[in-house]
C-alpha positions in Angstrom: 183.6 215.3 99.2 185.2 214.8 102.4 186.5 211.3 103.2 188.8 209.9 106.0 191.4 207.0 106.0 190.0 204.0 107.8 192.5 200.8 106.3 194.8 199.8 104.1 194.7 196.2 102.3 197.5 194.4 100.7 196.2 192.3 98.0 198.7 189.7 98.2 199.1 188.9 101.8 195.5 189.9 102.6 197.1 191.8 105.8 194.8 194.4 106.8 195.9 197.5 108.7 193.3 199.8 110.1 192.4 202.7 112.2 191.5 201.0 115.8 189.1 203.6 116.9 186.6 203.2 113.6 183.6 201.0 113.9 181.0 200.4 111.1 177.7 198.9 111.4 174.8 199.2 108.5 171.4 200.1 110.1 169.6 199.8 107.0 168.0 202.8 107.3 167.8 203.3 103.8 169.2 206.8 103.9 171.7 205.9 101.0 169.1 204.6 99.1 167.5 207.8 99.0 170.6 210.4 99.0 172.9 208.9 96.8 173.4 209.1 93.0 174.4 205.4 92.0 176.7 204.9 89.3 176.1 201.3 87.5 178.9 199.4 85.5 178.2 197.3 82.7 178.5 193.9 85.2 175.6 195.7 87.3 173.6 196.1 84.5 173.9 192.7 83.2 173.3 191.2 86.9 170.1 192.9 87.4 168.9 192.3 83.6 169.3 188.6 84.7 166.6 189.1 87.6 164.0 189.9 84.7 163.9 193.6 84.5 164.9 195.7 81.4 167.7 198.3 81.3 165.3 201.0 80.9 163.5 200.3 84.0 166.3 200.9 86.0 169.2 203.0 83.9 169.0 207.0 83.9 171.1 207.4 80.7 170.8 210.9 81.0 173.2 210.7 84.1 176.4 209.8 83.3 179.7 209.3 85.8 183.0 210.1 84.9 186.7 209.8 86.6 188.8 212.4 85.0 187.8 211.9 81.3 186.9 208.2 81.4 183.0 207.2 81.3 182.3 204.9 84.3 178.7 204.3 83.6 175.0 205.8 83.9 173.4 205.9 87.1 170.7 204.3 88.6 166.8 205.9 88.0 165.3 207.6 90.8 161.7 207.6 91.8 159.8 210.6 90.3 157.7 211.0 93.9 160.4 211.1 96.2 163.7 211.0 94.3 164.8 207.3 96.3 166.2 204.5 94.4 163.3 202.6 91.8 164.4 199.4 93.9 163.5 200.9 96.9 160.4 198.8 98.6 157.9 200.6 100.7 159.0 198.8 103.5 162.3 200.5 103.5 163.9 197.3 101.8 166.0 196.9 98.3 164.3 194.7 95.9 167.1 193.4 94.5 169.3 193.2 97.5 171.5 190.2 96.7 172.3 191.3 93.1 172.4 195.2 94.1 175.2 197.3 92.3 178.9 197.2 93.4 178.3 201.0 94.7 175.5 200.3 96.9 177.6 197.5 98.1 180.7 199.5 99.1 178.8 202.5 100.5 179.8 204.4 102.5 183.5 203.3 101.8 185.8 204.4 99.0 188.4 202.3 97.8 191.7 203.3 96.0 194.0 201.2 94.5 197.6 201.7 94.2 199.9 198.8 92.8 199.3 196.0 95.1 197.5 197.9 98.1 194.1 199.2 98.2 193.8 202.3 100.6 190.1 202.2 102.5 188.4 205.8 103.1 185.0 206.3 104.5 183.0 209.3 102.8 181.5 211.4 105.6 178.0 211.7 104.5 176.0 213.4 107.1 173.0 210.6 106.6 175.1 207.6 107.2 174.6 207.0 111.0 176.5 203.6 110.8 180.1 205.5 110.8 181.6 205.1 114.0 178.5 203.9 115.0 179.2 202.3 119.0 178.3 198.6 117.9 179.9 198.9 114.8 182.8 196.3 113.8 186.5 197.1 113.6 187.8 196.7 110.0 189.5 193.2 110.0 189.8 190.5 107.3 186.4 189.5 107.8 184.9 192.7 107.6 187.0 193.5 104.7 185.8 190.2 103.0 182.2 191.0 103.9 182.2 194.2 102.2 184.8 194.4 99.7 185.5 190.7 99.0 184.0 191.2 94.9 186.4 193.9 94.5 189.5 192.0 96.3 188.4 188.9 93.9 188.5 191.1 90.9 191.9 192.8 91.5 193.7 189.5 92.6 192.4 187.8 89.6 193.8 190.6 87.5 197.4 190.2 89.4 197.4 186.5 88.7 196.8 185.8 92.4 194.5 182.8 92.6 195.7 181.0 96.0 197.8 181.7 98.8 198.2 180.6 102.3 196.3 183.5 104.0 193.1 183.4 101.4 189.9 183.0 103.5 187.8 180.1 102.7 185.2 182.4 101.7 187.2 184.0 99.2 185.5 183.2 96.1 188.5 183.4 93.4 
């Protein structure tokens, strides 16, 4: 998988350094719902079950994700007739969009934490036309909170950072 650096986020200060030439706009085309293998964290499974779904309906227990020798989770089940995500509706919309898995929220980005810094990379997926889209947004703190807010909040809590003068009002921690 080819990737490109697009930003660095300081978890303590929330300062963002980014590639000024990079822009992104989700086109809501559902190409990722058709082309990606999505890992599910335990938190994702619980959140989806809270919507009334049974895990057997959406978890593919034969598809497992690892980072090195660490088990990350099982995959999301795909539809047998077209290999699309089981939550992708006929109109191309996600049935569980507000509660979708974290991997779905982050795509096409990869976040790598090094101490108090997160490096943000973008995957060079040929099917994602939102990368470097002319109408896309540049990466700034608002972009970071919109796309990565859940991850930022989790890491800051683990680091014991609950209040900071640069904390945006919409950052729920």
